[in-house]
């Protein structure tokens, strides 16, 4: 429980810090989004490298996605992905109905109807 609270506080402070630098004119708004994306990419890449160093090579993309949905997501977010869909043409959509990094943004149902339309590719 304490680890989760610390993680959420760190995440909120990182996002807030990057956006404050944009407001103070140090960085333009588009660059702060790129900066956040790059940080997220690097952290995700490091976690995946650490989690897969002792596992056998994956056979195909579907094995990779199964690993992310079951093992990786469970380790990082303490739950499995709610739904994995594919169009069998290389596009996978992961659905997490209670993604904890986004649920803290709004306690109301203001954006609930749009939440199901967000896809990670």
Short mmCIF file of N, CA and C in Angstrom, two decimals:
data_model
loop_
_atom_site.label_atom_id
_atom_site.label_comp_id
_atom_site.label_asym_id
_atom_site.label_seq_id
_atom_site.Cartn_x
_atom_site.Cartn_y
_atom_site.Cartn_z
N UNK A 1 0.83 -1.20 0.00
CA UNK A 1 0.00 0.00 0.00
C UNK A 1 0.87 1.26 0.00
N UNK A 2 1.91 1.28 0.84
CA UNK A 2 2.78 2.45 0.90
C UNK A 2 3.54 2.63 -0.40
N UNK A 3 3.96 1.51 -1.02
CA UNK A 3 4.67 1.60 -2.30
C UNK A 3 3.80 2.26 -3.36
N UNK A 4 2.53 1.90 -3.38
CA UNK A 4 1.61 2.47 -4.36
C UNK A 4 1.44 3.97 -4.14
N UNK A 5 1.30 4.38 -2.90
CA UNK A 5 1.14 5.81 -2.60
C UNK A 5 2.39 6.58 -3.00
N UNK A 6 3.56 6.04 -2.72
CA UNK A 6 4.80 6.71 -3.10
C UNK A 6 4.93 6.81 -4.61
N UNK A 7 4.57 5.74 -5.30
CA UNK A 7 4.62 5.75 -6.76
C UNK A 7 3.69 6.81 -7.34
N UNK A 8 2.47 6.88 -6.82
CA UNK A 8 1.50 7.87 -7.32
C UNK A 8 1.97 9.29 -7.04
N UNK A 9 2.53 9.53 -5.86
CA UNK A 9 3.06 10.86 -5.54
C UNK A 9 4.22 11.23 -6.46
N UNK A 10 5.13 10.29 -6.69
CA UNK A 10 6.25 10.55 -7.58
C UNK A 10 5.76 10.85 -9.00
N UNK A 11 4.83 10.06 -9.47
CA UNK A 11 4.27 10.27 -10.81
C UNK A 11 3.64 11.65 -10.93
N UNK A 12 2.81 12.02 -9.95
CA UNK A 12 2.15 13.33 -9.98
C UNK A 12 3.15 14.47 -9.95
N UNK A 13 4.20 14.34 -9.14
CA UNK A 13 5.22 15.39 -9.05
C UNK A 13 6.03 15.51 -10.33
N UNK A 14 6.32 14.39 -10.98
CA UNK A 14 7.06 14.45 -12.24
C UNK A 14 6.25 15.17 -13.31
N UNK A 15 4.99 14.81 -13.44
CA UNK A 15 4.13 15.45 -14.43
C UNK A 15 3.98 16.94 -14.10
N UNK A 16 3.74 17.24 -12.85
CA UNK A 16 3.59 18.63 -12.43
C UNK A 16 4.86 19.43 -12.69
N UNK A 17 6.01 18.86 -12.38
CA UNK A 17 7.28 19.56 -12.59
C UNK A 17 7.55 19.87 -14.05
N UNK A 18 7.26 18.93 -14.91
CA UNK A 18 7.48 19.15 -16.35
C UNK A 18 6.54 20.23 -16.87
N UNK A 19 5.29 20.21 -16.44
CA UNK A 19 4.34 21.23 -16.91
C UNK A 19 4.63 22.60 -16.30
N UNK A 20 5.14 22.65 -15.09
CA UNK A 20 5.51 23.95 -14.50
C UNK A 20 6.65 24.58 -15.28
N UNK A 21 7.59 23.76 -15.74
CA UNK A 21 8.69 24.32 -16.54
C UNK A 21 8.16 24.89 -17.85
N UNK A 22 7.10 24.31 -18.39
CA UNK A 22 6.49 24.85 -19.61
C UNK A 22 5.79 26.17 -19.32
N UNK A 23 5.12 26.25 -18.17
CA UNK A 23 4.43 27.49 -17.81
C UNK A 23 5.40 28.63 -17.56
N UNK A 24 6.59 28.32 -17.07
CA UNK A 24 7.58 29.35 -16.78
C UNK A 24 8.39 29.73 -18.01
N UNK A 25 8.04 29.14 -19.13
CA UNK A 25 8.69 29.51 -20.39
C UNK A 25 9.99 28.78 -20.66
N UNK A 26 10.39 27.86 -19.78
CA UNK A 26 11.63 27.13 -20.00
C UNK A 26 11.51 26.18 -21.19
N UNK A 27 10.34 25.59 -21.33
CA UNK A 27 10.10 24.61 -22.39
C UNK A 27 8.71 24.89 -22.96
N UNK A 28 8.56 24.76 -24.27
CA UNK A 28 7.23 24.94 -24.85
C UNK A 28 6.38 23.71 -24.56
N UNK A 29 5.06 23.85 -24.61
CA UNK A 29 4.13 22.81 -24.19
C UNK A 29 4.33 21.49 -24.94
N UNK A 30 4.53 21.55 -26.25
CA UNK A 30 4.73 20.33 -27.03
C UNK A 30 5.97 19.56 -26.61
N UNK A 31 7.01 20.30 -26.23
CA UNK A 31 8.25 19.64 -25.81
C UNK A 31 8.09 18.98 -24.44
N UNK A 32 7.23 19.54 -23.57
CA UNK A 32 7.07 18.90 -22.26
C UNK A 32 6.31 17.58 -22.39
N UNK A 33 5.40 17.49 -23.35
CA UNK A 33 4.71 16.22 -23.59
C UNK A 33 5.71 15.20 -24.13
N UNK A 34 6.55 15.63 -25.05
CA UNK A 34 7.59 14.75 -25.58
C UNK A 34 8.53 14.30 -24.48
N UNK A 35 8.86 15.19 -23.58
CA UNK A 35 9.75 14.85 -22.47
C UNK A 35 9.11 13.78 -21.57
N UNK A 36 7.82 13.94 -21.27
CA UNK A 36 7.12 12.94 -20.47
C UNK A 36 7.04 11.60 -21.20
N UNK A 37 6.75 11.64 -22.49
CA UNK A 37 6.69 10.41 -23.27
C UNK A 37 8.04 9.70 -23.28
N UNK A 38 9.12 10.45 -23.44
CA UNK A 38 10.46 9.86 -23.45
C UNK A 38 10.81 9.25 -22.09
N UNK A 39 10.44 9.93 -21.01
CA UNK A 39 10.69 9.36 -19.67
C UNK A 39 9.91 8.06 -19.51
N UNK A 40 8.65 8.06 -19.90
CA UNK A 40 7.83 6.86 -19.79
C UNK A 40 8.36 5.72 -20.64
N UNK A 41 8.81 6.04 -21.85
CA UNK A 41 9.38 5.02 -22.73
C UNK A 41 10.61 4.40 -22.10
N UNK A 42 11.50 5.24 -21.57
CA UNK A 42 12.76 4.75 -20.99
C UNK A 42 12.50 3.90 -19.75
N UNK A 43 11.58 4.33 -18.90
CA UNK A 43 11.26 3.54 -17.71
C UNK A 43 10.64 2.21 -18.11
N UNK A 44 9.72 2.23 -19.05
CA UNK A 44 9.09 0.99 -19.53
C UNK A 44 10.11 0.05 -20.15
N UNK A 45 11.01 0.60 -20.95
CA UNK A 45 12.03 -0.21 -21.58
C UNK A 45 12.94 -0.85 -20.53
N UNK A 46 13.32 -0.09 -19.53
CA UNK A 46 14.17 -0.63 -18.47
C UNK A 46 13.48 -1.73 -17.67
N UNK A 47 12.19 -1.52 -17.38
CA UNK A 47 11.44 -2.55 -16.65
C UNK A 47 11.32 -3.83 -17.46
N UNK A 48 11.00 -3.70 -18.74
CA UNK A 48 10.86 -4.89 -19.59
C UNK A 48 12.19 -5.62 -19.70
N UNK A 49 13.29 -4.89 -19.85
CA UNK A 49 14.60 -5.53 -19.92
C UNK A 49 14.89 -6.30 -18.63
N UNK A 50 14.56 -5.70 -17.51
CA UNK A 50 14.81 -6.36 -16.22
C UNK A 50 13.93 -7.59 -16.03
N UNK A 51 12.66 -7.50 -16.41
CA UNK A 51 11.73 -8.62 -16.20
C UNK A 51 11.98 -9.78 -17.16
N UNK A 52 12.53 -9.51 -18.33
CA UNK A 52 12.69 -10.56 -19.33
C UNK A 52 14.11 -11.11 -19.43
N UNK A 53 15.02 -10.67 -18.61
CA UNK A 53 16.41 -11.11 -18.76
C UNK A 53 16.59 -12.60 -18.52
N UNK A 54 15.74 -13.23 -17.71
CA UNK A 54 15.88 -14.65 -17.43
C UNK A 54 14.81 -15.51 -18.11
N UNK A 55 14.06 -14.95 -19.03
CA UNK A 55 13.01 -15.72 -19.71
C UNK A 55 13.48 -16.12 -21.11
N UNK A 56 12.85 -17.15 -21.63
CA UNK A 56 13.16 -17.59 -22.99
C UNK A 56 12.67 -16.55 -24.00
N UNK A 57 13.24 -16.59 -25.19
CA UNK A 57 12.83 -15.66 -26.24
C UNK A 57 11.37 -15.89 -26.60
N UNK A 58 10.68 -14.82 -26.93
CA UNK A 58 9.29 -14.93 -27.34
C UNK A 58 9.21 -15.42 -28.78
N UNK A 59 8.20 -16.25 -29.07
CA UNK A 59 8.05 -16.82 -30.40
C UNK A 59 7.48 -15.81 -31.40
N UNK A 60 6.51 -15.01 -30.94
CA UNK A 60 5.86 -14.08 -31.85
C UNK A 60 5.28 -12.91 -31.06
N UNK A 61 4.64 -11.99 -31.79
CA UNK A 61 4.07 -10.80 -31.14
C UNK A 61 3.02 -11.16 -30.10
N UNK A 62 2.24 -12.18 -30.38
CA UNK A 62 1.18 -12.57 -29.45
C UNK A 62 1.76 -13.03 -28.11
N UNK A 63 2.89 -13.75 -28.14
CA UNK A 63 3.55 -14.14 -26.89
C UNK A 63 4.03 -12.92 -26.11
N UNK A 64 4.52 -11.92 -26.82
CA UNK A 64 4.97 -10.68 -26.17
C UNK A 64 3.79 -9.99 -25.50
N UNK A 65 2.68 -9.90 -26.22
CA UNK A 65 1.50 -9.23 -25.66
C UNK A 65 0.94 -9.99 -24.47
N UNK A 66 0.96 -11.32 -24.53
CA UNK A 66 0.50 -12.12 -23.39
C UNK A 66 1.39 -11.88 -22.18
N UNK A 67 2.70 -11.79 -22.40
CA UNK A 67 3.63 -11.50 -21.30
C UNK A 67 3.31 -10.15 -20.68
N UNK A 68 3.09 -9.14 -21.52
CA UNK A 68 2.80 -7.80 -21.01
C UNK A 68 1.50 -7.81 -20.21
N UNK A 69 0.48 -8.46 -20.74
CA UNK A 69 -0.84 -8.46 -20.09
C UNK A 69 -0.87 -9.24 -18.78
N UNK A 70 -0.17 -10.35 -18.73
CA UNK A 70 -0.24 -11.20 -17.54
C UNK A 70 0.88 -10.90 -16.55
N UNK A 71 2.11 -11.08 -16.96
CA UNK A 71 3.24 -10.98 -16.04
C UNK A 71 3.63 -9.53 -15.73
N UNK A 72 3.91 -8.76 -16.79
CA UNK A 72 4.38 -7.40 -16.60
C UNK A 72 3.34 -6.52 -15.90
N UNK A 73 2.13 -6.50 -16.42
CA UNK A 73 1.08 -5.64 -15.87
C UNK A 73 0.77 -6.02 -14.43
N UNK A 74 0.77 -7.33 -14.15
CA UNK A 74 0.49 -7.80 -12.80
C UNK A 74 1.57 -7.34 -11.83
N UNK A 75 2.82 -7.40 -12.25
CA UNK A 75 3.92 -6.98 -11.40
C UNK A 75 3.90 -5.47 -11.14
N UNK A 76 3.67 -4.70 -12.18
CA UNK A 76 3.74 -3.24 -12.05
C UNK A 76 2.47 -2.65 -11.45
N UNK A 77 1.31 -3.11 -11.90
CA UNK A 77 0.05 -2.48 -11.50
C UNK A 77 -0.81 -3.35 -10.58
N UNK A 78 -0.31 -4.52 -10.20
CA UNK A 78 -0.99 -5.42 -9.25
C UNK A 78 -2.33 -5.94 -9.78
N UNK A 79 -2.47 -6.03 -11.10
CA UNK A 79 -3.67 -6.59 -11.72
C UNK A 79 -3.37 -6.91 -13.17
N UNK A 80 -4.17 -7.82 -13.74
CA UNK A 80 -4.00 -8.12 -15.15
C UNK A 80 -4.77 -7.11 -16.00
N UNK A 81 -4.43 -7.04 -17.27
CA UNK A 81 -5.17 -6.24 -18.24
C UNK A 81 -6.59 -6.78 -18.29
N UNK A 82 -7.57 -5.91 -18.43
CA UNK A 82 -8.96 -6.36 -18.51
C UNK A 82 -9.29 -6.98 -19.86
N UNK A 83 -8.66 -6.50 -20.93
CA UNK A 83 -9.00 -7.01 -22.24
C UNK A 83 -7.84 -6.77 -23.20
N UNK A 84 -7.57 -7.75 -24.04
CA UNK A 84 -6.58 -7.64 -25.10
C UNK A 84 -7.28 -7.96 -26.41
N UNK A 85 -7.21 -7.03 -27.35
CA UNK A 85 -7.83 -7.24 -28.66
C UNK A 85 -6.79 -7.04 -29.75
N UNK A 86 -7.01 -7.71 -30.86
CA UNK A 86 -6.14 -7.53 -32.01
C UNK A 86 -6.97 -7.59 -33.28
N UNK A 87 -6.46 -6.94 -34.32
CA UNK A 87 -7.12 -7.04 -35.62
C UNK A 87 -6.36 -8.03 -36.51
N UNK A 88 -5.40 -8.75 -35.93
CA UNK A 88 -4.57 -9.75 -36.62
C UNK A 88 -3.76 -9.14 -37.75
N UNK A 89 -3.51 -7.84 -37.68
CA UNK A 89 -2.67 -7.16 -38.65
C UNK A 89 -1.58 -6.35 -37.93
N UNK A 90 -1.24 -6.79 -36.73
CA UNK A 90 -0.16 -6.14 -35.99
C UNK A 90 -0.61 -5.03 -35.05
N UNK A 91 -1.91 -4.83 -34.90
CA UNK A 91 -2.40 -3.80 -33.97
C UNK A 91 -3.04 -4.50 -32.79
N UNK A 92 -2.56 -4.15 -31.59
CA UNK A 92 -3.08 -4.70 -30.35
C UNK A 92 -3.62 -3.56 -29.50
N UNK A 93 -4.74 -3.78 -28.87
CA UNK A 93 -5.34 -2.79 -27.99
C UNK A 93 -5.44 -3.41 -26.60
N UNK A 94 -4.76 -2.79 -25.64
CA UNK A 94 -4.81 -3.23 -24.25
C UNK A 94 -5.82 -2.37 -23.53
N UNK A 95 -6.71 -3.00 -22.78
CA UNK A 95 -7.74 -2.24 -22.07
C UNK A 95 -7.63 -2.52 -20.59
N UNK A 96 -7.43 -1.45 -19.82
CA UNK A 96 -7.41 -1.52 -18.37
C UNK A 96 -8.50 -0.56 -17.88
N UNK A 97 -9.58 -1.10 -17.37
CA UNK A 97 -10.74 -0.28 -17.00
C UNK A 97 -10.50 0.57 -15.76
N UNK A 98 -9.50 0.23 -14.96
CA UNK A 98 -9.20 1.02 -13.75
C UNK A 98 -7.71 1.32 -13.69
N UNK A 99 -7.19 1.93 -14.74
CA UNK A 99 -5.77 2.28 -14.79
C UNK A 99 -5.50 3.35 -13.75
N UNK A 100 -4.75 2.99 -12.74
CA UNK A 100 -4.65 3.84 -11.55
C UNK A 100 -3.96 5.18 -11.78
N UNK A 101 -3.15 5.31 -12.81
CA UNK A 101 -2.51 6.60 -13.06
C UNK A 101 -3.48 7.61 -13.66
N UNK A 102 -4.57 7.12 -14.25
CA UNK A 102 -5.55 8.04 -14.83
C UNK A 102 -6.77 8.21 -13.94
N UNK A 103 -7.09 7.24 -13.10
CA UNK A 103 -8.29 7.35 -12.27
C UNK A 103 -8.16 8.45 -11.23
N UNK A 104 -6.94 8.86 -10.89
CA UNK A 104 -6.72 9.92 -9.91
C UNK A 104 -7.02 11.31 -10.49
N UNK A 105 -7.10 11.41 -11.82
CA UNK A 105 -7.27 12.71 -12.45
C UNK A 105 -8.66 13.29 -12.25
N UNK A 106 -9.65 12.44 -12.17
CA UNK A 106 -11.00 12.93 -12.00
C UNK A 106 -11.78 11.93 -11.15
N UNK A 107 -12.42 12.43 -10.12
CA UNK A 107 -13.20 11.54 -9.28
C UNK A 107 -14.63 11.40 -9.79
N UNK A 108 -15.04 12.29 -10.67
CA UNK A 108 -16.39 12.22 -11.21
C UNK A 108 -16.46 11.39 -12.47
N UNK A 109 -17.60 11.40 -13.11
CA UNK A 109 -17.80 10.62 -14.32
C UNK A 109 -17.73 11.49 -15.56
N UNK A 110 -17.10 12.65 -15.44
CA UNK A 110 -17.05 13.63 -16.52
C UNK A 110 -16.45 13.05 -17.81
N UNK A 111 -15.37 12.27 -17.70
CA UNK A 111 -14.67 11.77 -18.88
C UNK A 111 -14.90 10.27 -19.08
N UNK A 112 -15.80 9.68 -18.36
CA UNK A 112 -16.01 8.24 -18.40
C UNK A 112 -16.41 7.76 -19.79
N UNK A 113 -17.25 8.51 -20.48
CA UNK A 113 -17.70 8.07 -21.80
C UNK A 113 -16.57 8.08 -22.82
N UNK A 114 -15.53 8.89 -22.62
CA UNK A 114 -14.40 8.95 -23.54
C UNK A 114 -13.32 7.95 -23.18
N UNK A 115 -13.32 7.46 -21.95
CA UNK A 115 -12.24 6.59 -21.48
C UNK A 115 -12.13 5.31 -22.29
N UNK A 116 -13.24 4.75 -22.69
CA UNK A 116 -13.18 3.49 -23.45
C UNK A 116 -12.68 3.70 -24.88
N UNK A 117 -12.60 4.94 -25.32
CA UNK A 117 -12.15 5.23 -26.69
C UNK A 117 -10.64 5.45 -26.77
N UNK A 118 -9.95 5.45 -25.63
CA UNK A 118 -8.51 5.66 -25.61
C UNK A 118 -7.83 4.33 -25.89
N UNK A 119 -6.99 4.27 -26.90
CA UNK A 119 -6.28 3.04 -27.28
C UNK A 119 -4.79 3.28 -27.20
N UNK A 120 -4.06 2.28 -26.74
CA UNK A 120 -2.59 2.31 -26.73
C UNK A 120 -2.11 1.42 -27.86
N UNK A 121 -1.33 1.98 -28.75
CA UNK A 121 -0.83 1.20 -29.89
C UNK A 121 0.65 1.24 -29.93
#
